[in-house]
Structures are given as structure tokens and as C-alpha cells.
CSV table of C-alpha atoms in Angstrom, one decimal:
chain,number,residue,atom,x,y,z
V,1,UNK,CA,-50.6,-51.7,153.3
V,2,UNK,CA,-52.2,-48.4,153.4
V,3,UNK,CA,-54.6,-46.5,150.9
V,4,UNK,CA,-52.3,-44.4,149.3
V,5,UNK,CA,-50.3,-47.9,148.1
V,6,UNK,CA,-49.9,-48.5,145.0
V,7,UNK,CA,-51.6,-51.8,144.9
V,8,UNK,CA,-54.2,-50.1,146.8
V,9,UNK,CA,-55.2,-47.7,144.7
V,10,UNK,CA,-56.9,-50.3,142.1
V,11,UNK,CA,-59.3,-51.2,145.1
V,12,UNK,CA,-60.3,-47.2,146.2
V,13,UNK,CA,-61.3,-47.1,142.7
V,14,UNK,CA,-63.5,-50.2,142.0
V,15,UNK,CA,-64.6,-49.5,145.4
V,16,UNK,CA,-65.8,-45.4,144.3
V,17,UNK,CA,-66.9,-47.0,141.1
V,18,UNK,CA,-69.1,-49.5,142.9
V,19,UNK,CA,-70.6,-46.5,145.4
V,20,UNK,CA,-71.2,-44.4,142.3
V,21,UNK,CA,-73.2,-47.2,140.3
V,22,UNK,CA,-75.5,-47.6,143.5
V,23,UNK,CA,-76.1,-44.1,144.4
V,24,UNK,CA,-77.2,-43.5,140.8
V,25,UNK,CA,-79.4,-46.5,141.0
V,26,UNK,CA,-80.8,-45.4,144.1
V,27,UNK,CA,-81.2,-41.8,142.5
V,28,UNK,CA,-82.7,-43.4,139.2
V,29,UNK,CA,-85.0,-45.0,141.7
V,30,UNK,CA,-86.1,-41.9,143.5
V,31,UNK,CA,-86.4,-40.0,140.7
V,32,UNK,CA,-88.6,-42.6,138.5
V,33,UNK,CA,-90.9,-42.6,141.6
V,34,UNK,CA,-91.4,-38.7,141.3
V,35,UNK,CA,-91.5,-38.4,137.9
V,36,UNK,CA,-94.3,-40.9,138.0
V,37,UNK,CA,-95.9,-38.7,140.3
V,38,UNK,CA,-95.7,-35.8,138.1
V,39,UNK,CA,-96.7,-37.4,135.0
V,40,UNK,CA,-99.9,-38.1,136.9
V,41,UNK,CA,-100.8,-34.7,138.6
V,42,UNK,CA,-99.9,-33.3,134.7
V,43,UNK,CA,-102.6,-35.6,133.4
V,44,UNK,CA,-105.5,-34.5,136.2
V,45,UNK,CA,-104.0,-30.7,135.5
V,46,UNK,CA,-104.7,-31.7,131.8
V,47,UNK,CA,-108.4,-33.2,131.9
V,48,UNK,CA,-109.2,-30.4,134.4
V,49,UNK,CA,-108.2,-27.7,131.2
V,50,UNK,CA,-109.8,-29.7,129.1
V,51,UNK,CA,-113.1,-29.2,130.9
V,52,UNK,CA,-112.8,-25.6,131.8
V,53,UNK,CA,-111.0,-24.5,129.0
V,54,UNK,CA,-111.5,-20.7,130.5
V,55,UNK,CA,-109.2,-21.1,133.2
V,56,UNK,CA,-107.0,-19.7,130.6
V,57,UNK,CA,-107.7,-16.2,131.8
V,58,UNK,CA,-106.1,-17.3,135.0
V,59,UNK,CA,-103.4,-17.9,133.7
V,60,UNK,CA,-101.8,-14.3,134.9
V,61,UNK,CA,-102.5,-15.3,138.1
V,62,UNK,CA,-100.8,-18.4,137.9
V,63,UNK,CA,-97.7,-17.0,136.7
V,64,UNK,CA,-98.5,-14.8,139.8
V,65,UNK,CA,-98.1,-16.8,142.5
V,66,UNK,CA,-95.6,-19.2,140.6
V,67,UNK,CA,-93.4,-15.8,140.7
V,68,UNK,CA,-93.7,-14.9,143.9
V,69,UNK,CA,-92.7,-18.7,144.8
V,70,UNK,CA,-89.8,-18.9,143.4
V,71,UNK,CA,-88.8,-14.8,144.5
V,72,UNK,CA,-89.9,-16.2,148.1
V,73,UNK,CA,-88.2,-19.5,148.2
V,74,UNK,CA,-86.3,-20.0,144.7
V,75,UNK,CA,-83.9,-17.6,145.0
V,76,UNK,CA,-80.6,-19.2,143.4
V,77,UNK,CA,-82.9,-22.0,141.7
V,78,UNK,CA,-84.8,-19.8,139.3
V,79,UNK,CA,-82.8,-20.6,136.2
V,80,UNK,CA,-83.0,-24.1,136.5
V,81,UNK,CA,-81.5,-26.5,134.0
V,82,UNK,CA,-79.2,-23.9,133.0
V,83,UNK,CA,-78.1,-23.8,136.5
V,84,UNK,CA,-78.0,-27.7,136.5
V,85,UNK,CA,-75.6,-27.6,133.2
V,86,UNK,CA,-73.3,-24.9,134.8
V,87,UNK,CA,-73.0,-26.9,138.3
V,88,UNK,CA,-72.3,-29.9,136.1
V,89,UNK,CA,-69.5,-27.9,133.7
V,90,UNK,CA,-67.7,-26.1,137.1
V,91,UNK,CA,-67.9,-29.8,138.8
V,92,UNK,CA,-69.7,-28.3,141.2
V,93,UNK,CA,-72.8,-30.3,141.7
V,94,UNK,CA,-74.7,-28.0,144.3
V,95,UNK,CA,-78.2,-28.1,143.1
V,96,UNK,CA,-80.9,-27.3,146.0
V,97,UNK,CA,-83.6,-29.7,146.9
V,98,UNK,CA,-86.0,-27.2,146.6
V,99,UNK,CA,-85.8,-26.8,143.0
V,100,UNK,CA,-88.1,-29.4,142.7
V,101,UNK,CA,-90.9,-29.0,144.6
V,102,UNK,CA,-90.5,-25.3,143.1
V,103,UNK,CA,-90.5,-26.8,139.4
V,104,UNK,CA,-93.7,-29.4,140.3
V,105,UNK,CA,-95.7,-26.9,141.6
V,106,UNK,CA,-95.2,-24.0,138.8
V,107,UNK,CA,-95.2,-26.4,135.8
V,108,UNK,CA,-98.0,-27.5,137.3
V,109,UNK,CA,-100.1,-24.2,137.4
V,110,UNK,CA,-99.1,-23.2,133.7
V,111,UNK,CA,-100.2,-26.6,132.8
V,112,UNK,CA,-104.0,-26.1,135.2
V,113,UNK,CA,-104.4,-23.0,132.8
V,114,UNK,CA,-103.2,-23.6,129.4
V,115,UNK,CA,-99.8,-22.7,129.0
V,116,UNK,CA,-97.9,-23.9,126.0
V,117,UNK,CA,-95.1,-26.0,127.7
V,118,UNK,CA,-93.3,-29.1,128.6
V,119,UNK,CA,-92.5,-31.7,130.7
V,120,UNK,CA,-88.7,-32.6,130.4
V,121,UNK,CA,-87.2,-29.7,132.2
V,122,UNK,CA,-89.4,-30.1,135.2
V,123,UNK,CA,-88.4,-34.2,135.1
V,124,UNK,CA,-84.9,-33.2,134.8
V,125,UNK,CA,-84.7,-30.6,137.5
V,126,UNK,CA,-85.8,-33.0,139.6
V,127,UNK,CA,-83.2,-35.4,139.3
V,128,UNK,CA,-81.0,-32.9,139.8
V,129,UNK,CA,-82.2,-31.7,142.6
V,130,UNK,CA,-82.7,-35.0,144.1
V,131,UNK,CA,-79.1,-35.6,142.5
V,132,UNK,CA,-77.6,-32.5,144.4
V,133,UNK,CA,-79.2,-33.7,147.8
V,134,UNK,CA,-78.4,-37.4,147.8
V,135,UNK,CA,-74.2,-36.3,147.0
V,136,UNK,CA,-74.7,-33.7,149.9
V,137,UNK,CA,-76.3,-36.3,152.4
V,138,UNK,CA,-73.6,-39.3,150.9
V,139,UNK,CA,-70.4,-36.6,151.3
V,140,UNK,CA,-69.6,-36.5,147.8
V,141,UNK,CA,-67.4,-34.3,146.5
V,142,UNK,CA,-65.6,-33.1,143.2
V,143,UNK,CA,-66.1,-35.3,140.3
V,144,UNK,CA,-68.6,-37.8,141.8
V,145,UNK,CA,-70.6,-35.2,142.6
V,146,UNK,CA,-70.5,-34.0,138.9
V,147,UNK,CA,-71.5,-37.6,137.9
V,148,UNK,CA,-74.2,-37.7,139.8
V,149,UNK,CA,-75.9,-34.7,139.0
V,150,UNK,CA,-75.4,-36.4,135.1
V,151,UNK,CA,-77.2,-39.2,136.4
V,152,UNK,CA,-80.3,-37.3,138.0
V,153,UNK,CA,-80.5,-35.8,134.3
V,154,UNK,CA,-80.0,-39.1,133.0
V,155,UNK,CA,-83.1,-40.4,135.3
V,156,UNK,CA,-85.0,-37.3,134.7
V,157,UNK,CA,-85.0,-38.0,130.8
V,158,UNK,CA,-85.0,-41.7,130.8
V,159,UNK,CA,-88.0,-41.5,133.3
V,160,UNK,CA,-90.4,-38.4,131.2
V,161,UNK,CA,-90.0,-39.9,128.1
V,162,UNK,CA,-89.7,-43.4,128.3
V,163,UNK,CA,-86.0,-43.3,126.5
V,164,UNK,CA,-83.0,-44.6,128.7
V,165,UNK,CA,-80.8,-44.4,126.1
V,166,UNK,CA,-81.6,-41.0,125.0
V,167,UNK,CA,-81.5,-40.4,128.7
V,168,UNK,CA,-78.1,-41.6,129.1
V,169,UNK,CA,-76.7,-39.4,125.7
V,170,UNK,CA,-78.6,-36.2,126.8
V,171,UNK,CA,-76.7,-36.1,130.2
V,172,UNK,CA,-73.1,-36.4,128.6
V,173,UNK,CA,-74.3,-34.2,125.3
V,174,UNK,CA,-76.5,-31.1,127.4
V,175,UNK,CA,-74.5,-29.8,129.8
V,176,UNK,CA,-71.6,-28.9,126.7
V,177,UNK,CA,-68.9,-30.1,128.9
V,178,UNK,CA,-66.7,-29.9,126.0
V,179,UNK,CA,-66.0,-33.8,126.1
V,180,UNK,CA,-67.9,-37.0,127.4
V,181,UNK,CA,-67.1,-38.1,130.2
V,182,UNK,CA,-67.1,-42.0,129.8
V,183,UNK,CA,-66.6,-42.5,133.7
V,184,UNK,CA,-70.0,-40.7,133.6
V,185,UNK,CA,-71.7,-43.2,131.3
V,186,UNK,CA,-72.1,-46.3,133.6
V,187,UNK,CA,-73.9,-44.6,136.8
V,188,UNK,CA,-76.0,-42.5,134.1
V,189,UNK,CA,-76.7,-45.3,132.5
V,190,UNK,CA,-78.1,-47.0,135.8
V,191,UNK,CA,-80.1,-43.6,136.5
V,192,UNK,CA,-81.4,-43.7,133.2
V,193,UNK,CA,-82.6,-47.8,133.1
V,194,UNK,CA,-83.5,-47.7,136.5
V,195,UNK,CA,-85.5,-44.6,136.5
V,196,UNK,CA,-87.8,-45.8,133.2
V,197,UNK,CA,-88.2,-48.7,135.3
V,198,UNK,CA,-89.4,-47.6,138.1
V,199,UNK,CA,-91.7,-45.0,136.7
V,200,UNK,CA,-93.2,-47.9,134.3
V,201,UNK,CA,-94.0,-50.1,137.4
V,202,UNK,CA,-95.8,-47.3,139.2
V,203,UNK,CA,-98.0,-46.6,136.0
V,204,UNK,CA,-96.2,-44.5,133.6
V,205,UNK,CA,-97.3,-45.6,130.3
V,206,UNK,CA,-96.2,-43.7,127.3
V,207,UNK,CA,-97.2,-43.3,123.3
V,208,UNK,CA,-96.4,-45.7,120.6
V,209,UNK,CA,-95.0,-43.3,117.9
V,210,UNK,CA,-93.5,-46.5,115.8
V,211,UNK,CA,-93.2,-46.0,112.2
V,212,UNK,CA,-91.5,-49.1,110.8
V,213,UNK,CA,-92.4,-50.2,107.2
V,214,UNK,CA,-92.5,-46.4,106.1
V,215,UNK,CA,-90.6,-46.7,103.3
V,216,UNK,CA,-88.3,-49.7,102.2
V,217,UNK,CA,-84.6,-49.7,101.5
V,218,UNK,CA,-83.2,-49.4,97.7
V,219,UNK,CA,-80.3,-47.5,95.9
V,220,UNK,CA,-83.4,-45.0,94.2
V,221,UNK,CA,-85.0,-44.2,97.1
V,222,UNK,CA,-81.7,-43.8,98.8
V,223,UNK,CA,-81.3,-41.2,96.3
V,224,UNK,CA,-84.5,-39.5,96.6
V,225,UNK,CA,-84.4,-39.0,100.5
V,226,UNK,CA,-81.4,-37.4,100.5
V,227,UNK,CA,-82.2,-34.8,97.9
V,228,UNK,CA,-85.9,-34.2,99.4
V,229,UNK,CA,-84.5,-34.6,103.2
V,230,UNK,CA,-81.9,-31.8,102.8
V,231,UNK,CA,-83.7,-28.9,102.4
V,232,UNK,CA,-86.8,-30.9,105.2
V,233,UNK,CA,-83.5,-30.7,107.4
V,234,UNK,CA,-82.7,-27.0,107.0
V,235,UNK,CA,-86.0,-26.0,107.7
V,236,UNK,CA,-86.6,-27.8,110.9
V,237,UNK,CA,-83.3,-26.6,111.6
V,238,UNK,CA,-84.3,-22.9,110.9
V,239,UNK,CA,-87.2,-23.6,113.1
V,240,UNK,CA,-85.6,-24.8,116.4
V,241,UNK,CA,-83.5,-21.9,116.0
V,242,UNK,CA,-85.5,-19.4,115.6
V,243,UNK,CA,-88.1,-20.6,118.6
V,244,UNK,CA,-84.6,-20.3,120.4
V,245,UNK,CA,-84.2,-16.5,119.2
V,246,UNK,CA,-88.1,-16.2,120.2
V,247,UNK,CA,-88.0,-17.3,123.4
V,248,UNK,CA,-84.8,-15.5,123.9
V,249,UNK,CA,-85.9,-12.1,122.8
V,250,UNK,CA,-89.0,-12.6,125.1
V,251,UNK,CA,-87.2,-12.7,127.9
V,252,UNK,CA,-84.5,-9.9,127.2
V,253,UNK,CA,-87.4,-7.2,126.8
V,254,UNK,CA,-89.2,-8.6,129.8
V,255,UNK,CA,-86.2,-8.2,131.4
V,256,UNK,CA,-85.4,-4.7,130.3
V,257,UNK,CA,-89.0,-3.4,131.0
V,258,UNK,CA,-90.3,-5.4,134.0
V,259,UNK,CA,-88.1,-4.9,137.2
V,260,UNK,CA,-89.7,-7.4,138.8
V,261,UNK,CA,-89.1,-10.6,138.0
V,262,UNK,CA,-92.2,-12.1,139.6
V,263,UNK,CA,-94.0,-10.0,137.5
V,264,UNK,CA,-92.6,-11.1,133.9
V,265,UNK,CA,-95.2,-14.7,134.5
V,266,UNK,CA,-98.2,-12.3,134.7
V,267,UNK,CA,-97.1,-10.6,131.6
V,268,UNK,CA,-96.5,-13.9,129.7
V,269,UNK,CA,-100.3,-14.8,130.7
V,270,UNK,CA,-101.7,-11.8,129.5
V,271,UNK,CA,-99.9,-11.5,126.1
V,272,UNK,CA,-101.5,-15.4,125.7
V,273,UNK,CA,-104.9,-14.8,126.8
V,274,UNK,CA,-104.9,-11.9,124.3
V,275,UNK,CA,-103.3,-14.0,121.3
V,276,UNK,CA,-106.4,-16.4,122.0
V,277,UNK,CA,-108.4,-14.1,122.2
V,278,UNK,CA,-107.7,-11.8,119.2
V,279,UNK,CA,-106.8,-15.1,116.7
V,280,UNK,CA,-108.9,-17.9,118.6
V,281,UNK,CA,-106.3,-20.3,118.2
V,282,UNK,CA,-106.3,-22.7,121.1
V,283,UNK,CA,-104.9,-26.3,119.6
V,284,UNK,CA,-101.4,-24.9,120.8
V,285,UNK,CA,-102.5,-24.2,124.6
V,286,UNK,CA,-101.3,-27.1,126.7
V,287,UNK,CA,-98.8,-30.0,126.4
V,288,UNK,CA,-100.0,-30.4,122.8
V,289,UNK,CA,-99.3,-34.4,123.6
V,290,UNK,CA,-102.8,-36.1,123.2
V,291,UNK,CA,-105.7,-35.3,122.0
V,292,UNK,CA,-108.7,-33.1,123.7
V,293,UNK,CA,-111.6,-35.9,124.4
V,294,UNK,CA,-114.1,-33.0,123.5
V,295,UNK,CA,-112.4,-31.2,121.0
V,296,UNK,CA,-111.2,-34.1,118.8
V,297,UNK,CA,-110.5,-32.0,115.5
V,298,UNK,CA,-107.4,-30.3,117.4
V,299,UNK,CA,-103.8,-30.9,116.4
V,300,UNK,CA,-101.9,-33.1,118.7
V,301,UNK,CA,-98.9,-35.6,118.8
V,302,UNK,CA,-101.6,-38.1,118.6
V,303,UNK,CA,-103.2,-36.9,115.3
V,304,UNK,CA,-100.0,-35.4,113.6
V,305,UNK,CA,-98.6,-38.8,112.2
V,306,UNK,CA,-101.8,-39.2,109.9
V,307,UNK,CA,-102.3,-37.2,106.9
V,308,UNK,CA,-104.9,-34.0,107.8
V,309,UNK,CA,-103.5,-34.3,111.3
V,310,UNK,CA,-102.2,-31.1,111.3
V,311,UNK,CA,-102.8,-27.3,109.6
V,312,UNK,CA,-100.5,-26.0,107.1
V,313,UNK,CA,-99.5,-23.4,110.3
V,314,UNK,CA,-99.7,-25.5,113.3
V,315,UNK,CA,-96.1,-25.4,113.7
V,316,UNK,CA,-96.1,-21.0,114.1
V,317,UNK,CA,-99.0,-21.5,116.7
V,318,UNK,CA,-97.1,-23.5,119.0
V,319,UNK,CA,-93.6,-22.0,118.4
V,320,UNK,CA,-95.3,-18.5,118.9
V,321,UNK,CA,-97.6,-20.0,122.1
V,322,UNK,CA,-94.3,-21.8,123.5
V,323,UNK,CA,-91.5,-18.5,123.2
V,324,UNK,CA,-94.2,-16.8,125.5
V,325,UNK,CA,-94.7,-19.4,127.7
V,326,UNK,CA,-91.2,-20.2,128.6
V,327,UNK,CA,-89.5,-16.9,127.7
V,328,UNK,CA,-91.6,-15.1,130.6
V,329,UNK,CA,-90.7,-17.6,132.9
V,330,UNK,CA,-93.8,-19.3,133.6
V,331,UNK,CA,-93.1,-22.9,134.4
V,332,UNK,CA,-92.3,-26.0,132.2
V,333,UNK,CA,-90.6,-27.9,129.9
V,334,UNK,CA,-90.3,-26.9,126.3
V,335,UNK,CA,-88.9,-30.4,125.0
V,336,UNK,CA,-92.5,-31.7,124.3
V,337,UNK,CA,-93.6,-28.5,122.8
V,338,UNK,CA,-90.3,-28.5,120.2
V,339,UNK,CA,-92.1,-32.1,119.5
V,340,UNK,CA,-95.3,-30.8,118.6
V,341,UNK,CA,-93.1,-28.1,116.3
V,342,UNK,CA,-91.1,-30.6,114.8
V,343,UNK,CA,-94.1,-32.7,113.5
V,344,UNK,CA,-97.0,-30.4,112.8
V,345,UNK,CA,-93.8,-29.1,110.4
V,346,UNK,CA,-92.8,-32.6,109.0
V,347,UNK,CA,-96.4,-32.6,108.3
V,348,UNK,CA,-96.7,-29.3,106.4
V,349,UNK,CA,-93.5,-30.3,104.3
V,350,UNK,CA,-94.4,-33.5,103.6
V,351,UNK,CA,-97.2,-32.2,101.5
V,352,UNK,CA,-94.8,-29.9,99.6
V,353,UNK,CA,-92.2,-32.7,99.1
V,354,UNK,CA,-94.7,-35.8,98.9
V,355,UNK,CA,-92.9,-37.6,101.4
V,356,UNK,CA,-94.5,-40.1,103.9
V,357,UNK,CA,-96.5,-37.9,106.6
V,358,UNK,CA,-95.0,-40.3,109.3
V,359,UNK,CA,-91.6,-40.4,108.2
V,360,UNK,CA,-90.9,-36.4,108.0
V,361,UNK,CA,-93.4,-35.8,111.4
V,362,UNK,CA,-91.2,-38.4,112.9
V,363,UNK,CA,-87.9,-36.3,111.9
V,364,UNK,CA,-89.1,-33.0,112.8
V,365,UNK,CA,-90.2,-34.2,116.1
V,366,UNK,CA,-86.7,-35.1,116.7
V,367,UNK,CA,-84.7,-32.7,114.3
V,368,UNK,CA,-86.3,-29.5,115.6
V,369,UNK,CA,-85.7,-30.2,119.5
V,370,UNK,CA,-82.2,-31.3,118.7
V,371,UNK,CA,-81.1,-28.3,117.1
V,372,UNK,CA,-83.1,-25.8,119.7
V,373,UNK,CA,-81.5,-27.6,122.4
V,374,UNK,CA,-78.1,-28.2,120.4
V,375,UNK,CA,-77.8,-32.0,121.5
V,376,UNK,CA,-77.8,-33.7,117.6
V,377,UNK,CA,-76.3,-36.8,119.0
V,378,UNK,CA,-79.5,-37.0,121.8
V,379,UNK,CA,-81.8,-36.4,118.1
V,380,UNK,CA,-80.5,-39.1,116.4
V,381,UNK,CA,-80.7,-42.2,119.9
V,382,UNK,CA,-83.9,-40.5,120.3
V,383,UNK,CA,-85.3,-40.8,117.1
V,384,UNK,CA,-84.7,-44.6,117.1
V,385,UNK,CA,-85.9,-45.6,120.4
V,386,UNK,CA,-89.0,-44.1,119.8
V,387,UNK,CA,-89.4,-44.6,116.2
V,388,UNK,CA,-88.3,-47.7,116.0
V,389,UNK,CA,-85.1,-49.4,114.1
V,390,UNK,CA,-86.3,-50.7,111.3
V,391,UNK,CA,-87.3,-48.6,108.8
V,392,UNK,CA,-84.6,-47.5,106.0
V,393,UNK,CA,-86.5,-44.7,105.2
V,394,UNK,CA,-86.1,-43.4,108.7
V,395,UNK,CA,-82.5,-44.6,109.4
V,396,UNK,CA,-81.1,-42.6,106.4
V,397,UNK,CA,-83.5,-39.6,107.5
V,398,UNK,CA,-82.0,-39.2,111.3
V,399,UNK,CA,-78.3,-39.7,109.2
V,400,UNK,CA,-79.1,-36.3,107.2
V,401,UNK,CA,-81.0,-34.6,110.5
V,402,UNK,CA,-77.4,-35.1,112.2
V,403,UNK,CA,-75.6,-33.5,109.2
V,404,UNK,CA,-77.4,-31.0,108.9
V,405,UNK,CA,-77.5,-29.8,113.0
């Protein structure tokens, strides 16, 4: 009996099915291991700012030498998870390894001096760069390729934030393949578990943001949400796009008066050194995850769930801080930033609506990034692994968040 048999044929494919679920195991494994890694040097980075807050006026030169990395050794990697999404959509999969070292080392250096960005897209480009290599090295091709690469984003995601499941939706919803692919959904699946596994057992520990018993189920309040909610849900809506016309516009007059594209990070450094400098606003510098040691009064993830956690405009600080950052090109995520956005707006409105501070911080956090990213269905899985699954209040808020993406 040979391969192309008809009775074969059932065996080539549990046999590619079971190759597929252990090379995204033994990605998710990888990848947990480095994303643990970076989550680490991110938190020395971090203290390191903290105590010398005036490395912010190096940040030009960071963006310096993080653009003349990536024009030495990035070329073809420089656009990163859009390049990830694109290799995914042509079924492709060619991702270099070099993207993340590239990725670790320039997130790193915005993060050393104060830039406003994230985490995510560095996790994620390195699963997929660690995805890209691994189907090289295992000669795969096509489709299994394509899957794989899913899976490193799955791992990437699952790993950063703690949030298989989120992991697993954000790698069929991100790339805007037009459809799911549910042959996808088991390898990302064990990319995504066994990533957040692995990064957990080498000491990745992440926040409790739990906000069960917020509000309690009845017809009324039912009622009440929706009508407050809608126009909550509009305006975080309003805000992840317009940090996504921001950011955009950042980059298209960089682009159109800066040549050189090594030089567009030294330009994003200097226009933040002098918004610090002429406003004095620094609580949106950095992650914006926890909380400054010695500067305890500034607005963080930490403090936002609480009422007087936030100022009525911490939400324009970090937007503004964040478009900057990433629109010049210096290195990050924006995911947690869209976060900080999200809440410190839930927090604003839910003085205006008097609404529970943790229950409209909790759908900002997820609302904004879902509808700057355009992944509602990422939102929603999100929202309830983190947030937790039993609060009505919150269930029937993530139902209108997905409406109204």
C-alpha cells in the first residue's frame, strides 16, 4: 500500500497532525522560556528608570542606535508583526530569526529610557521568529508553516500576558485571514498553554486584575448598564481609533520628511523629551504597568482600579506619549499602553456615568486595545480571563464592548 492510497491518506494526516501539535508544543516551550527572559530584563530596565528618571534625555540616542540596528541587520524585519500577519495571510511563514533578538534589544532601550510602549509585540515577534526558524530547520512547508507561525503568536501572547486563551483567539483573529482556520486552533492552542506554562515555572508572575462581585445580576440593573455602557463603549471605541490615526499620522510625516529611517527613533526621542519637558508630565513614560516605588502618586495599572487612581486626562497623556513612541519606530509593544488608555478612560467616565471605577477601567482596558488592534473577539476572551467570570455586571459589559467594535 503506498502513501498516495486511499486508506492511507487518513494516516499522513493524523500523522502531520500529530508533528504539528508537537512542534507547536516545542515552540510554545521555546518561546515561554524567552519571553520569561524578557519579562525579566523589562523589569531591571524598569527599576533602572525608575532610579534615574533622566535617562529620558537619552532616549534619542537610544532610538539611535536601535535604528541603525535594525538598518544594519533588520533589513526585511523592520516592520515586524505586520510582516508576521502578512507571512501568515500569503501562507508564507518566512519570518527571520533575527527579528528577535532585534525586537529584545530595541524594546529594551526604549524601555531603559522612558519610552511610552509595550510588551506584546516584542513577545509575539519572537514566537514568530522562533516559529519561522523551527518550520525552516523541521522542512515545513505551505500550510503547516502558516500554522506554526499562528502558534508562535499564540505562545507569544499566551506567554506576555498570562492569557492562553486569549492567546489562542488573537492568532486566528490578528492576522485578518478572512476566516479561522480551525486546523490552526489545536497546535495554537498547545503554543499558547504550553508557553504560559513554561514562562510561569521560570518566574513569570503576573497581576491580579479580578473584579468579581462588582455589580450583581437583576433585570434593573440589566437595564441600566446597557443604557450607561453604550455611549462608555463608543468612546473607548473613539479612542483606540484615534491613537490608531495618531500613531499613523506620526509615522507618515516622519516618513515624508526624514529620509532616513534610522533617524525617525531620534526624532521620536526628541519630540518626548520636549513634551516632558514643556508639560512635565511623566506618569505616561514607561510601561505604565506598576507603580513607581518612589513616585507612588503616579497613575498605573496598579492604582487605576481604585477611585482617585487616575486624572481626569490620564488617558491623552499616554495616547499622546504612546503615538510618538511607536509611530517613530522606536521599539515595543503598544498592547499594554492601549491598557493603560483603556482604564485611566473607564476611570474618567465612570465619574461622569457613576458607574463602578473597576467595572468601566476593566472594560476600557480591554475595549480600547480591541478596537485599535481590530481583534473584538480577542477583547471579549480577554476580558474574562483576566477579569474574572463571575461578575454580571462585567459579563453584560464585554457583550456591549463587542457590539459596539
Amino acid at each position: 500500500m503506498t502513501a498516495g492510497e486511499p486508506s492511507a491518506r487518513p494516516v499522513w494526516r493524523a500523522a502531520g497532525a500529530v508533528s504539528s501539535l508537537a512542534a507547536a508544543g516545542l515552540l510554545g516551550a521555546a518561546t515561554g522560556v524567552c519571553v520569561a527572559l524578557f519579562l525579566w530584563l523589562l523589569r531591571v530596565v524598569t527599576e533602572v528608570f525608575w532610579q534615574f528618571p533622566d535617562l529620558l534625555y537619552l532616549l534619542p540616542l537610544a532610538g539611535l542606535i536601535s535604528g541603525l540596528l535594525y538598518q544594519w541587520a533588520g533589513r526585511g524585519v523592520e516592520r515586524g508583526n505586520r510582516l508576521i500577519f502578512e507571512q501568515i495571510r500569503n501562507q508564507e511563514g518566512v519570518v527571520p530569526l533575527r527579528m528577535a533578538p532585534l525586537v529584545l534589544a530595541g524594546t529594551l532601550l526604549t524601555h531603559l529610557c522612558g519610552g511610552s510602549a509595550g510588551r506584546e509585540g516584542t513577545a509575539v515577534q519572537i514566537g514568530g521568529s522562533l516559529a519561522g526558524g523551527l518550520g525552516r530547520w523541521l522542512r515545513f512547508s505551505g500550510t503547516r508553516r502558516q500554522t506554526l507561525l499562528q502558534s508562535g503568536l499564540a505562545g507569544g501572547f499566551g506567554a506576555v500576558f498570562g492569557t492562553p486563551l486569549a492567546g489562542i483567539v488573537y492568532a486566528c483573529e490578528a492576522p485578518q485571514t478572512g476566516c479561522w482556520r480551525l486546523q490552526a486552533l489545536g497546535p495554537c492552542a498547545a503554543a499558547a498553554v504550553v508557553g504560559h506554562l513554561t514562562a510561569t515555572v521560570c518566574g513569570t508572575t503576573h497581576a491580579d486584575y479580578s473584579i468579581a462581585g462588582v455589580t450583581e445580576f437583576s433585570v434593573r440593573t440589566w437595564l441600566q448598564l446597557h443604557g450607561l455602557l453604550l455611549p462608555a463603549g463608543l468612546a473607548f471605541v473613539l479612542a483606540g481609533r484615534l491613537y490608531v490615526g495618531l500613531s499613523e499620522s506620526v509615522g507618515a510625516v516622519l516618513t515624508r520628511h526624514v529620509r532616513r529611517s534610522w533617524l525617525r527613533p531620534v526624532c521620536g526621542g526628541l519630540v518626548l523629551v520636549l513634551l516632558v519637558s514643556s508639560t512635565g508630565q511623566t506618569e505616561a513614560l514607561g510601561l505604565g504597568a506598576d507603580g513607581n516605588p518612589g513616585q507612588p502618586q503616579l497613575t498605573s495599572l496598579a492604582t487605576v482600579f481604585s477611585s482617585g487612581g487616575a486624572g481626569w486626562w490620564s488617558w491623552w497623556w499616554k495616547l499622546i506619549f504612546t503615538a510618538v513612541t511607536v509611530g517613530s519606530g522606536l521599539r515595543g509593544g503598544e498592547v499594554t499602553p492601549l491598557f493603560y488608555i483603556g482604564a485611566t478612560l473607564g476611570h474618567s467616565l465612570s465619574r461622569l456615568l457613576d458607574l463602578p471605577v473597576a467595572l468601566l477601567s476593566g472594560l476600557g482596558f480591554v475595549t480600547v486595545f480591541g478596537a485599535a488592534l481590530r481583534v473584538p473577539a480577542t477583547s471579549l476572551v480577554l476580558g474574562l480571563e483576566l477579569f474574572g467570570w463571575r461578575d454580571a455586571g462585567l459579563w453584560t459589559g464585554l457583550m456591549v464592548m463587542l457590539l459596539v467594535q
